[in-house]
mmCIF file of C-alpha atoms and ligand atoms in Angstrom:
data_model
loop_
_atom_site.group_PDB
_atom_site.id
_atom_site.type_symbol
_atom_site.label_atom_id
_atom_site.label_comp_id
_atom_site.label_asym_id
_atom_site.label_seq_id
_atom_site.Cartn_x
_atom_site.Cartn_y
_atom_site.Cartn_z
ATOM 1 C CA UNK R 1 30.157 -55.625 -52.081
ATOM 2 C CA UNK R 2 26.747 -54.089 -51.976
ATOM 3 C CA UNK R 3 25.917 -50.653 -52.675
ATOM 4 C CA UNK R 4 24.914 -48.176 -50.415
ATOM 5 C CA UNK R 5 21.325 -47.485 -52.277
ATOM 6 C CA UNK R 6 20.413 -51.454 -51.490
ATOM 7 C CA UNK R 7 21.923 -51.393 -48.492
ATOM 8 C CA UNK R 8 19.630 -51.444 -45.092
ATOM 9 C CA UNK R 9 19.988 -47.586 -43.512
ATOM 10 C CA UNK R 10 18.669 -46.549 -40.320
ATOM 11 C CA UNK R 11 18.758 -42.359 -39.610
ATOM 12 C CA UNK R 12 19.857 -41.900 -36.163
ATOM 13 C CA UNK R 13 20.769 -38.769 -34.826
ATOM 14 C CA UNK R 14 23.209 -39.130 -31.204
ATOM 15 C CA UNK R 15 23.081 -36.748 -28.552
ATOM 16 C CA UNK R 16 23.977 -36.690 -25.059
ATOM 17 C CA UNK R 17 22.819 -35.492 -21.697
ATOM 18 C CA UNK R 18 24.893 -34.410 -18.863
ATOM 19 C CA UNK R 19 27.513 -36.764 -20.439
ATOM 20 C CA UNK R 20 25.174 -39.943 -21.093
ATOM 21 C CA UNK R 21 24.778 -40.763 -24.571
ATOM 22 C CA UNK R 22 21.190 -41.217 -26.351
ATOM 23 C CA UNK R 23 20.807 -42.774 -29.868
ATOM 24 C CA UNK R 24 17.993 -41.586 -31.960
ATOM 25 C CA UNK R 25 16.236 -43.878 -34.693
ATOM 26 C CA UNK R 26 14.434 -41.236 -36.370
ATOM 27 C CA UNK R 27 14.047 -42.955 -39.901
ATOM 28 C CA UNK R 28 14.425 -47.137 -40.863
ATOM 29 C CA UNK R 29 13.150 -48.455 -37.787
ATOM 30 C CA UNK R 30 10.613 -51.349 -37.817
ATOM 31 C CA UNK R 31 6.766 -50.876 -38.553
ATOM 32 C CA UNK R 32 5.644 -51.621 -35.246
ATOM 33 C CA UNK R 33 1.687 -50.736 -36.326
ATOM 34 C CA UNK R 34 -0.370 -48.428 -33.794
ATOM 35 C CA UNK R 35 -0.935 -50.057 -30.610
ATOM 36 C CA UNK R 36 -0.013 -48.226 -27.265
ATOM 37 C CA UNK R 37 3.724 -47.805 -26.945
ATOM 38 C CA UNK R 38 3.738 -50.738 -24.766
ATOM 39 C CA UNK R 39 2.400 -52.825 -27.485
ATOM 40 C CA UNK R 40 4.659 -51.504 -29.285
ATOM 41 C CA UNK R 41 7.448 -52.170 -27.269
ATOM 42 C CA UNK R 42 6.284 -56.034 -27.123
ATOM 43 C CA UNK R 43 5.924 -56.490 -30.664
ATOM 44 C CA UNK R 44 9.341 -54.519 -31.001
ATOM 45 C CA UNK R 45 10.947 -56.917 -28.615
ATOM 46 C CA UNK R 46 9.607 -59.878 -29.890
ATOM 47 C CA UNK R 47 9.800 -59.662 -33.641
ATOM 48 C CA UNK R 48 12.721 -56.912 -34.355
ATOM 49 C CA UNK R 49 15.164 -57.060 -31.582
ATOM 50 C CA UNK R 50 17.822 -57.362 -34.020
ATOM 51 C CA UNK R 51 17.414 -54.062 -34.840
ATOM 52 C CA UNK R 52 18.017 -53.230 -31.051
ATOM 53 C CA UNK R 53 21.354 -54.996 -31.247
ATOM 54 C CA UNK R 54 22.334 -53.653 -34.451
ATOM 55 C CA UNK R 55 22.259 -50.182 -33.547
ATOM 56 C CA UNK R 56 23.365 -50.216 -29.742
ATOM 57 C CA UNK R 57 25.648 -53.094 -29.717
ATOM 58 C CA UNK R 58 29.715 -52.784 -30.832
ATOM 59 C CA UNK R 59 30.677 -52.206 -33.496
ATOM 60 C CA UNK R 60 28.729 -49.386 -34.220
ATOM 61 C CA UNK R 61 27.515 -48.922 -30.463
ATOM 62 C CA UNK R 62 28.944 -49.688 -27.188
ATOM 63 C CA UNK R 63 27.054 -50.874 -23.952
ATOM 64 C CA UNK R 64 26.406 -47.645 -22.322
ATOM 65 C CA UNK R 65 24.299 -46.013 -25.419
ATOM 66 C CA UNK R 66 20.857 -45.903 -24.707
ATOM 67 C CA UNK R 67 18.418 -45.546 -28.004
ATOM 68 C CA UNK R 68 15.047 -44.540 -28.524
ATOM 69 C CA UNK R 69 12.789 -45.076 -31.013
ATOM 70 C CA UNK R 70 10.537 -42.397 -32.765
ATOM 71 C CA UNK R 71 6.842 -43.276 -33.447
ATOM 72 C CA UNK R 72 4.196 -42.140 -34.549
ATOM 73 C CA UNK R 73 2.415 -41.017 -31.574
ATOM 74 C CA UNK R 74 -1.739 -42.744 -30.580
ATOM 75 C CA UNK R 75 -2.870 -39.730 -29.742
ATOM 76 C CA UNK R 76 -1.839 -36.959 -32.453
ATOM 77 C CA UNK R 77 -1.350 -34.144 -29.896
ATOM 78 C CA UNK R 78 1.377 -35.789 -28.654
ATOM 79 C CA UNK R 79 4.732 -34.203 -30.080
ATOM 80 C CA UNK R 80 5.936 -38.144 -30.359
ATOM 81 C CA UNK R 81 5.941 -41.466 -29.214
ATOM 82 C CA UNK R 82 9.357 -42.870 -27.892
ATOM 83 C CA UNK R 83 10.283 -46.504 -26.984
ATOM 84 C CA UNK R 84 13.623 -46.612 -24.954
ATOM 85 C CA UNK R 85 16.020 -49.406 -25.052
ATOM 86 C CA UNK R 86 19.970 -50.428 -24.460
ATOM 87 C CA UNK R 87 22.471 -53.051 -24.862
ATOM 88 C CA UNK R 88 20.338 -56.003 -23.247
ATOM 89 C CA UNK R 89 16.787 -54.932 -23.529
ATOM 90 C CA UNK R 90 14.001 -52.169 -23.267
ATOM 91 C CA UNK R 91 13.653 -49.229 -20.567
ATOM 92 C CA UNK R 92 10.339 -48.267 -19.469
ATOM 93 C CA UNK R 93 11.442 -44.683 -19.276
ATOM 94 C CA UNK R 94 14.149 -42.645 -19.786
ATOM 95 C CA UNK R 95 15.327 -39.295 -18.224
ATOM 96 C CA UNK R 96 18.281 -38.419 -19.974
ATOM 97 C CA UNK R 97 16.829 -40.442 -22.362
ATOM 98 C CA UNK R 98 13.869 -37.971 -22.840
ATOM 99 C CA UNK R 99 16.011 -34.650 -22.895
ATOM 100 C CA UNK R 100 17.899 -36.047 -25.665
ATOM 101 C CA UNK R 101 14.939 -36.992 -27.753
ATOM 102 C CA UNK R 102 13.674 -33.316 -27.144
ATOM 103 C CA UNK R 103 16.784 -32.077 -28.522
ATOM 104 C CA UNK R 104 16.651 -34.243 -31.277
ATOM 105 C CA UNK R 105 13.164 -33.379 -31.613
ATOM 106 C CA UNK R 106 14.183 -29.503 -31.943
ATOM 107 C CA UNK R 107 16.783 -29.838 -34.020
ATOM 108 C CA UNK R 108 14.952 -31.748 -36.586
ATOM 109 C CA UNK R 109 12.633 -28.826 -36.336
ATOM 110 C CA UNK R 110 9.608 -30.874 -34.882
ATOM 111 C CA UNK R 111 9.296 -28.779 -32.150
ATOM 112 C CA UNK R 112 9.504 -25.292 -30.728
ATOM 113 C CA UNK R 113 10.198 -23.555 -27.163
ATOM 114 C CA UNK R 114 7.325 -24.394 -25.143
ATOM 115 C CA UNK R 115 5.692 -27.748 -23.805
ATOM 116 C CA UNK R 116 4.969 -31.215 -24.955
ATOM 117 C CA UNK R 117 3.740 -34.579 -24.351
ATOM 118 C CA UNK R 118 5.522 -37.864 -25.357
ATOM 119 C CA UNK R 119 3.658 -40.805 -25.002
ATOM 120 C CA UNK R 120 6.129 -43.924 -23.747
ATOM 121 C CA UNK R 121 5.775 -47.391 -22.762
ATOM 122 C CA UNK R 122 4.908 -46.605 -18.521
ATOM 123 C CA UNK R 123 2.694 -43.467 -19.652
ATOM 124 C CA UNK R 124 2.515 -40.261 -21.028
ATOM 125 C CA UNK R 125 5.475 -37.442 -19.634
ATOM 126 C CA UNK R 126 5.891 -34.187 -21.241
ATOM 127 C CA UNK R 127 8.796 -31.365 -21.366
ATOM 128 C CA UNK R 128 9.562 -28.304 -21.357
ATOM 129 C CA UNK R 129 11.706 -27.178 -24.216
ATOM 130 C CA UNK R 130 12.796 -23.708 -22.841
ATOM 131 C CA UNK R 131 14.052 -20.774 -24.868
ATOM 132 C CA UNK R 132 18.028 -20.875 -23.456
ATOM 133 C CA UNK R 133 17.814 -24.517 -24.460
ATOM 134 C CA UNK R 134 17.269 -26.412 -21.097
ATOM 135 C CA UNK R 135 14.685 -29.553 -20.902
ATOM 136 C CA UNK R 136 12.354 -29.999 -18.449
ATOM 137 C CA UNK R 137 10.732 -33.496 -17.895
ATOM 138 C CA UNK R 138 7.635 -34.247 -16.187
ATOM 139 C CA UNK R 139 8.152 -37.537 -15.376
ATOM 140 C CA UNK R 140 5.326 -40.072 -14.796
ATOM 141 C CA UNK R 141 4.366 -40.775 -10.857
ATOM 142 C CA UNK R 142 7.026 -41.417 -8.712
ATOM 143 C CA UNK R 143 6.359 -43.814 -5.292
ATOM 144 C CA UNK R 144 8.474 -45.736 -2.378
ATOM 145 C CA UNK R 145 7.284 -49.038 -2.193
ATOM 146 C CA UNK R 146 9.587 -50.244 0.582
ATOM 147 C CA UNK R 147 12.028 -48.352 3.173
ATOM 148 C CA UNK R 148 15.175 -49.531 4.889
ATOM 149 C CA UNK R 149 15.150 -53.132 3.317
ATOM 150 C CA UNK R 150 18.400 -55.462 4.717
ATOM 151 C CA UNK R 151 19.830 -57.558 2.215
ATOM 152 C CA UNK R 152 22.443 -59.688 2.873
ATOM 153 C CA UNK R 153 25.468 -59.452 0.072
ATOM 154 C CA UNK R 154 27.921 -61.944 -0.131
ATOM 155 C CA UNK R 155 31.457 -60.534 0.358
ATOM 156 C CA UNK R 156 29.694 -57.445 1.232
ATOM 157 C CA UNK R 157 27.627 -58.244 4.430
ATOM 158 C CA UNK R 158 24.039 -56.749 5.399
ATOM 159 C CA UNK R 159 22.933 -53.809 2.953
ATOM 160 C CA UNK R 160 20.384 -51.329 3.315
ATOM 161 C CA UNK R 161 18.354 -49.649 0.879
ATOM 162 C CA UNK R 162 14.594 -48.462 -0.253
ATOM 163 C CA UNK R 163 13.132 -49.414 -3.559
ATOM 164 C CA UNK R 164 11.244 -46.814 -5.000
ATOM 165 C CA UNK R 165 9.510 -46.391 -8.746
ATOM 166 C CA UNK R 166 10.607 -43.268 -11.203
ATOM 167 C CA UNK R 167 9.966 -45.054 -14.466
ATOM 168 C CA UNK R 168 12.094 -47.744 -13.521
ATOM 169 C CA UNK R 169 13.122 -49.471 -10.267
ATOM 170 C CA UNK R 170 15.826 -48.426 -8.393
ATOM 171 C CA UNK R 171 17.454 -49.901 -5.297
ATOM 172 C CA UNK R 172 18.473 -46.817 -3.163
ATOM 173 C CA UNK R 173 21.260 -46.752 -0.907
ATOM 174 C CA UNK R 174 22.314 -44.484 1.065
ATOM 175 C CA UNK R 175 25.029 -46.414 3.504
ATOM 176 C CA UNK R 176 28.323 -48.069 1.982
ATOM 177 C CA UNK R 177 31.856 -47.966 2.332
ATOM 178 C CA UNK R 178 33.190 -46.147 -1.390
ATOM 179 C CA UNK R 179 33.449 -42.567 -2.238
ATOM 180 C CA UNK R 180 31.644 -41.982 -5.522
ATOM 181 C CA UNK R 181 34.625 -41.385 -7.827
ATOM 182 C CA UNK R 182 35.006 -42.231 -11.425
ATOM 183 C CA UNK R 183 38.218 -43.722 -10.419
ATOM 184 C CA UNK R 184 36.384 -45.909 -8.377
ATOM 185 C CA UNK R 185 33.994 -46.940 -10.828
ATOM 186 C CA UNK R 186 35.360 -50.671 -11.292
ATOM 187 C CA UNK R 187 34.793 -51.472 -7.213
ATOM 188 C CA UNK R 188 31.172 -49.490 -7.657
ATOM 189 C CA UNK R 189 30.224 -51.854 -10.425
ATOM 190 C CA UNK R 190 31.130 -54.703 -8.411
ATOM 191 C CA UNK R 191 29.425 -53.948 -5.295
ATOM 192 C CA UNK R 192 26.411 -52.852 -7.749
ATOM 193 C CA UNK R 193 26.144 -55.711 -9.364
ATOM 194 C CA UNK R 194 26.494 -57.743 -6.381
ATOM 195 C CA UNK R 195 23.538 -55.574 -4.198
ATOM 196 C CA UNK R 196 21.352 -56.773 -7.387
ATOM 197 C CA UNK R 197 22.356 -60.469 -7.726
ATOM 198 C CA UNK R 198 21.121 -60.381 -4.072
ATOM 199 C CA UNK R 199 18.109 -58.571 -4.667
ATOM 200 C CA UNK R 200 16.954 -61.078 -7.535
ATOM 201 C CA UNK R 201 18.167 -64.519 -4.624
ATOM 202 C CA UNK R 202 16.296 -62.971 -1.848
ATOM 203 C CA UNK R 203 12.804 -62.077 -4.020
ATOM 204 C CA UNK R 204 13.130 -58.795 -3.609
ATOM 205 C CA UNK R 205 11.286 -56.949 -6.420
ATOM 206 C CA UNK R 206 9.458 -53.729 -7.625
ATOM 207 C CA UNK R 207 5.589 -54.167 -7.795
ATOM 208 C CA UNK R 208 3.918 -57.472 -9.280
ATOM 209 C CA UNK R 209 7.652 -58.967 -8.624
ATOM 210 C CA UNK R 210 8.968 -56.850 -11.450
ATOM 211 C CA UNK R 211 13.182 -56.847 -11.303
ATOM 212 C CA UNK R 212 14.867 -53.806 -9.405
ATOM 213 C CA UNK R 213 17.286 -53.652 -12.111
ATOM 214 C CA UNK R 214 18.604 -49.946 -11.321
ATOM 215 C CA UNK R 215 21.176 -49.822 -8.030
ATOM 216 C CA UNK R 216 21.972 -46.308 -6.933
ATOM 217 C CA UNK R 217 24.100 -45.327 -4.249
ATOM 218 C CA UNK R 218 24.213 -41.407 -3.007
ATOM 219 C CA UNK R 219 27.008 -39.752 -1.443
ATOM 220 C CA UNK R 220 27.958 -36.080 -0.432
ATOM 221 C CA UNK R 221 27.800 -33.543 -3.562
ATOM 222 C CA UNK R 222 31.348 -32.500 -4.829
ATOM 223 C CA UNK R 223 30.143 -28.712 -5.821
ATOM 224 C CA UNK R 224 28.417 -27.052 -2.691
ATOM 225 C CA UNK R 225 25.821 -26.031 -5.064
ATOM 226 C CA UNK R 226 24.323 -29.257 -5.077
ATOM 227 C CA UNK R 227 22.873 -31.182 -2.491
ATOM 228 C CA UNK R 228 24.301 -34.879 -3.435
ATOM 229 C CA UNK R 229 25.975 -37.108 -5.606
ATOM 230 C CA UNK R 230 25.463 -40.410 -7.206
ATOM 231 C CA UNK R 231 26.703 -43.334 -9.135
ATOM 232 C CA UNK R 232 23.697 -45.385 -11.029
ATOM 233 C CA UNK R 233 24.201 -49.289 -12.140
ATOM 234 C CA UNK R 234 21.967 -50.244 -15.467
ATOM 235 C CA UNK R 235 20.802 -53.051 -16.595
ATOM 236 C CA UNK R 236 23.453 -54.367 -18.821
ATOM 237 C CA UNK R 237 25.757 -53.248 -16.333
ATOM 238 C CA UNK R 238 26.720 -49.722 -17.800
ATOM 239 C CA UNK R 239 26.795 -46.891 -15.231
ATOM 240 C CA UNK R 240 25.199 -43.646 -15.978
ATOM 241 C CA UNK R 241 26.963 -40.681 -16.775
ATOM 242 C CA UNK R 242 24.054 -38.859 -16.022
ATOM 243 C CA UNK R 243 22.894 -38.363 -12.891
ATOM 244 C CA UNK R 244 19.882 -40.376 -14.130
ATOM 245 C CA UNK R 245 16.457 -39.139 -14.661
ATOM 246 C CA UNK R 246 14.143 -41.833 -13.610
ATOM 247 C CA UNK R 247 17.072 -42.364 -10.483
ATOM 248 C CA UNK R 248 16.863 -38.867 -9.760
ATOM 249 C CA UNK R 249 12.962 -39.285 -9.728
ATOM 250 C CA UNK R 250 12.536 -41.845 -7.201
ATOM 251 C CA UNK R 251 15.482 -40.108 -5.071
ATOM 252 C CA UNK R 252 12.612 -37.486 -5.080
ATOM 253 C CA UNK R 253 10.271 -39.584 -3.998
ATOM 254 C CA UNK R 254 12.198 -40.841 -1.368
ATOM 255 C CA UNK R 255 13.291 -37.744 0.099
ATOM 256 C CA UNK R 256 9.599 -36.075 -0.270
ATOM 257 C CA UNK R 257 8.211 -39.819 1.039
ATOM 258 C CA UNK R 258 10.831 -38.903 4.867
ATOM 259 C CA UNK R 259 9.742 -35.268 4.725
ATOM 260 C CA UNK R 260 13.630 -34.136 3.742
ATOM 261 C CA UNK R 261 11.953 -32.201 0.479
ATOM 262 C CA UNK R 262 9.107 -29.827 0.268
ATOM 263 C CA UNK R 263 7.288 -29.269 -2.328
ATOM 264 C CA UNK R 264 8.825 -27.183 -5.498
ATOM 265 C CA UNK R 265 12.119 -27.320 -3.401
ATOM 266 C CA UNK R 266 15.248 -27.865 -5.733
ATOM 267 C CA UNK R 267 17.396 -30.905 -5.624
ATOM 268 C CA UNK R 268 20.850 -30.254 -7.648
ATOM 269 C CA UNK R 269 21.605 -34.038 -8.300
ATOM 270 C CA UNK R 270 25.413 -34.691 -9.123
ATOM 271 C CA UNK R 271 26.336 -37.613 -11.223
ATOM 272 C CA UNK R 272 29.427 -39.603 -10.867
ATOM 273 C CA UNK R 273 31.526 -37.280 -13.458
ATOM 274 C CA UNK R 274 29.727 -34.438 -12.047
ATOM 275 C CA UNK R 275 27.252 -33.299 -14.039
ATOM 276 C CA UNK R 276 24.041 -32.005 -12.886
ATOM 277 C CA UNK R 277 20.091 -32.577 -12.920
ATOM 278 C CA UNK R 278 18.093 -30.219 -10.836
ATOM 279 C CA UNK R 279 14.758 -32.055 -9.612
ATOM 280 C CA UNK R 280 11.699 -30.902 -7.635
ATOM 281 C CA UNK R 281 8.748 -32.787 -7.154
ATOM 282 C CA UNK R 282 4.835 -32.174 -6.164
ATOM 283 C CA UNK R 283 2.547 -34.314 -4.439
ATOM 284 C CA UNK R 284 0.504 -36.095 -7.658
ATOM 285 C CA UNK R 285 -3.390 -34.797 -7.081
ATOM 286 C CA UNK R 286 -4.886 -38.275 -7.494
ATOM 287 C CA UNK R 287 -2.681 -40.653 -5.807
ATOM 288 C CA UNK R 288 -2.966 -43.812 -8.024
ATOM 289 C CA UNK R 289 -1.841 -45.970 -4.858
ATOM 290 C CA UNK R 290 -3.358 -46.909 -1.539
ATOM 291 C CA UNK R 291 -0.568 -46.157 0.824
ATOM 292 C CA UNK R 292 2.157 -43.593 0.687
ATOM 293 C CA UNK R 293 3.063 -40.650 -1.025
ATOM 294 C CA UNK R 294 3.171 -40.403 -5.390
ATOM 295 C CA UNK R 295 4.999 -37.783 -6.274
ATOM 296 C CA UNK R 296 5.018 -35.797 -9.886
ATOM 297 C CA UNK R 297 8.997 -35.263 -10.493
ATOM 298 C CA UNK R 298 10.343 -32.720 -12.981
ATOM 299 C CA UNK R 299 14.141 -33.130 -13.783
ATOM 300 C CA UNK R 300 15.996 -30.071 -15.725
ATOM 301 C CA UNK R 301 19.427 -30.870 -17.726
ATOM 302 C CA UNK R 302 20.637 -30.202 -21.163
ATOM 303 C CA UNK R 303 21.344 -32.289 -24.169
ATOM 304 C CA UNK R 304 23.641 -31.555 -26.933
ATOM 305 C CA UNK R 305 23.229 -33.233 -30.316
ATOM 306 C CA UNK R 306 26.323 -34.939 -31.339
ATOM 307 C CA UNK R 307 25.811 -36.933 -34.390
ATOM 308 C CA UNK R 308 23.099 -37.169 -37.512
ATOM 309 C CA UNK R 309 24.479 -40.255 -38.872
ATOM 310 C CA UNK R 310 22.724 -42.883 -41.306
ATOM 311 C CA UNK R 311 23.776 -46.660 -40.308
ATOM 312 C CA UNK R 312 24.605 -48.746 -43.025
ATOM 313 C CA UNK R 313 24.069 -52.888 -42.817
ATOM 314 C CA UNK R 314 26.091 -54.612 -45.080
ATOM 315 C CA UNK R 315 24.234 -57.905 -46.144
ATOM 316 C CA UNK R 316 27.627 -60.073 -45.905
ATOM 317 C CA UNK R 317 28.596 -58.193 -43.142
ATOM 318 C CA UNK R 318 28.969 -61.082 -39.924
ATOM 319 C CA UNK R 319 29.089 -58.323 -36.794
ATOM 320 C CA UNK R 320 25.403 -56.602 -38.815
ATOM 321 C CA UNK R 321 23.432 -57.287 -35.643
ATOM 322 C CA UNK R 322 26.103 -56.344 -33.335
ATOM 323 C CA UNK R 323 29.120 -58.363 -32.080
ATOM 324 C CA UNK R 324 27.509 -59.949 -28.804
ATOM 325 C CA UNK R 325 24.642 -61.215 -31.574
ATOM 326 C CA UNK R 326 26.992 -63.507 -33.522
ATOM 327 C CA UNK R 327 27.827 -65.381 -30.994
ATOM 328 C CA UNK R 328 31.112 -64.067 -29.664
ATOM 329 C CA UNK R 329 30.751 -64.486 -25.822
ATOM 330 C CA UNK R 330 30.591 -61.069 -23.615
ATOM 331 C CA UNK R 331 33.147 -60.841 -21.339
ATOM 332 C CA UNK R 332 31.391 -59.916 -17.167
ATOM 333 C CA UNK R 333 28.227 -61.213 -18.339
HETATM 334 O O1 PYC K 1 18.099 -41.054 -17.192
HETATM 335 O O2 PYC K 1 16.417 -42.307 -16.582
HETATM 336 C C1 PYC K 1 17.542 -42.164 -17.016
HETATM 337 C C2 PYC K 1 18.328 -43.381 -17.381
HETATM 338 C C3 PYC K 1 17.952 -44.680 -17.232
HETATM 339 C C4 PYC K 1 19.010 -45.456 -17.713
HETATM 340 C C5 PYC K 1 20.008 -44.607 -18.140
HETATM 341 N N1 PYC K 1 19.565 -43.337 -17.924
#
């Protein structure tokens, strides 16, 4: 048996937002140098993933924990760098993601009320860190690249969605045949999954063919307070218990793309177990695209901090890396 003080240890502390769960590595994680947070992200992906599967995989994860890892930021006036990632690979950004990391960042005492800038792998966001404890993000530009796209899904016949950028691509849909219940959730993974098997056999891709691997599907709000509700497919096939930042942030773009949002307007985004992101969004000053409208998107939730646990690797220990990594098969893969 080895002893703890040999042992590997990785600090994370766990939070979650609006119900979703985010995984902090704030001490243990691999030296990744100090390159741009993509770099980073690369060289993190390529040389280290086992550390990705060790701390987000079962047994000591599950497949909807999201992590992030804390670096050193390029620029020093940054409050952090952050690289997102989950149980089959890296996020370019992450809204919950983000509030979490601000809480973290807080309650590590790295930050104070007031606003700062995190620099991730698709650009620099900041937050708000406001004195009753709510986060706002500033998320990076938000754009439509295609409206009312038909794609035909077997079992499920001719579907019709946009695909828009928040810091990830989503497929949007507004038109199907479920009510966005938790008790639901298995036939909304299904369809999900299908709409993006279909997406990937019929070409259909973000810019410079990048993967729409993000389905969302909106439905009427529950609470009359809010103006809609949604149910968000990840990659890796978790759904979000969060109404999802980046989703939430090309729904914004959407709406302010068909003139359905001005401006600074709120939009009280309701997540499939009901929880709540408001969003507004303002036309981006420099549009970094030739056609359409980019659109800055702020999101506002809470996080609460959960956990400040230090993950121990055994050396003899055959599930280390996670279980998925020692070659048991995943079941629905
Ligand atoms: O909040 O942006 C988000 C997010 C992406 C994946 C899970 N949550």
């Amino acid at each position: 048996m080895t002893g703890v003080t040999s042992m590997k240890q990785i600090r994370v502390i766990d939070s979650h937002t609006a119900g979703e769960p985010t995984r902090t590595i704030i001490q243990g994680g691999p030296d990744l140098g100090t390159g741009s947070m993509l770099q980073r992200k690369q060289k993190f992906a390529q040389q280290f993933d086992a550390i990705r599967t060790a701390v987000t995989l079962e047994p000591r994860g599950s497949d909807i924990l999201v992590c992030a890892l804390l670096q050193e930021p390029v620029d020093p006036t940054c409050a952090a760098g952050v690289i997102f990632f989950n149980n089959v690979g890296y996020l370019g950004m992450c809204g919950h993601g983000t509030i979490g990391v601000a809480q973290t960042l807080f309650h590590l005492g790295r930050i104070s009320i007031g606003t700062h800038r995190l620099e991730t792998p698709v650009g620099e966001v900041s937050f708000e860190y406001q004195a009753d404890g709510r986060v706002t993000v500033q998320n990076v530009p938000s754009f439509r690249t295609a409206q009312k796209v038909m794609v035909e899904v077997p079992e499920y016949g001719l579907v019709c969605g946009d695909v828009a950028w928040g810091g990830n691509w989503f497929f949007l849909i507004d038109q199907h045949p479920f009510r966005l219940e938790l008790a639901e959730a298995d036939s909304l993974i299904r369809f999900t999954q299908s709409v993006k098997r279909a997406l990937i056999a019929n070409h259909i891709t973000g810019d410079n063919q990048q993967e729409i691997d993000h389905i969302e599907l909106f439905g009427p709000a529950h609470d009359a307070r809010n103006q809609g509700r949604n149910f968000v497919l990840c990659p890796g096939n978790a759904y979000d218990r969060s109404p999802c930042g980046t989703g939430t942030s090309a729904k914004v773009a959407c709406l302010m793309a068909d003139g359905k949002l001005e401006p600074n307007q709120v939009w009280r985004q309701e997540s499939i177990i009901g929880s709540v992101f408001a969003a507004t969004g303002i036309l981006a000053e420099v549009p970094s695209r030739d056609a359409g409208i980019v659109v800055i998107p702020r999101i506002t939730g809470n996080a609460y901090v959960t956990a400040d646990a230090q993950l121990l690797f055994h050396e003899d220990d055959p599930f280390q890396y996670g279980i998925y990594s020692a070659g048991i098969p995943k079941p629905n893969a």
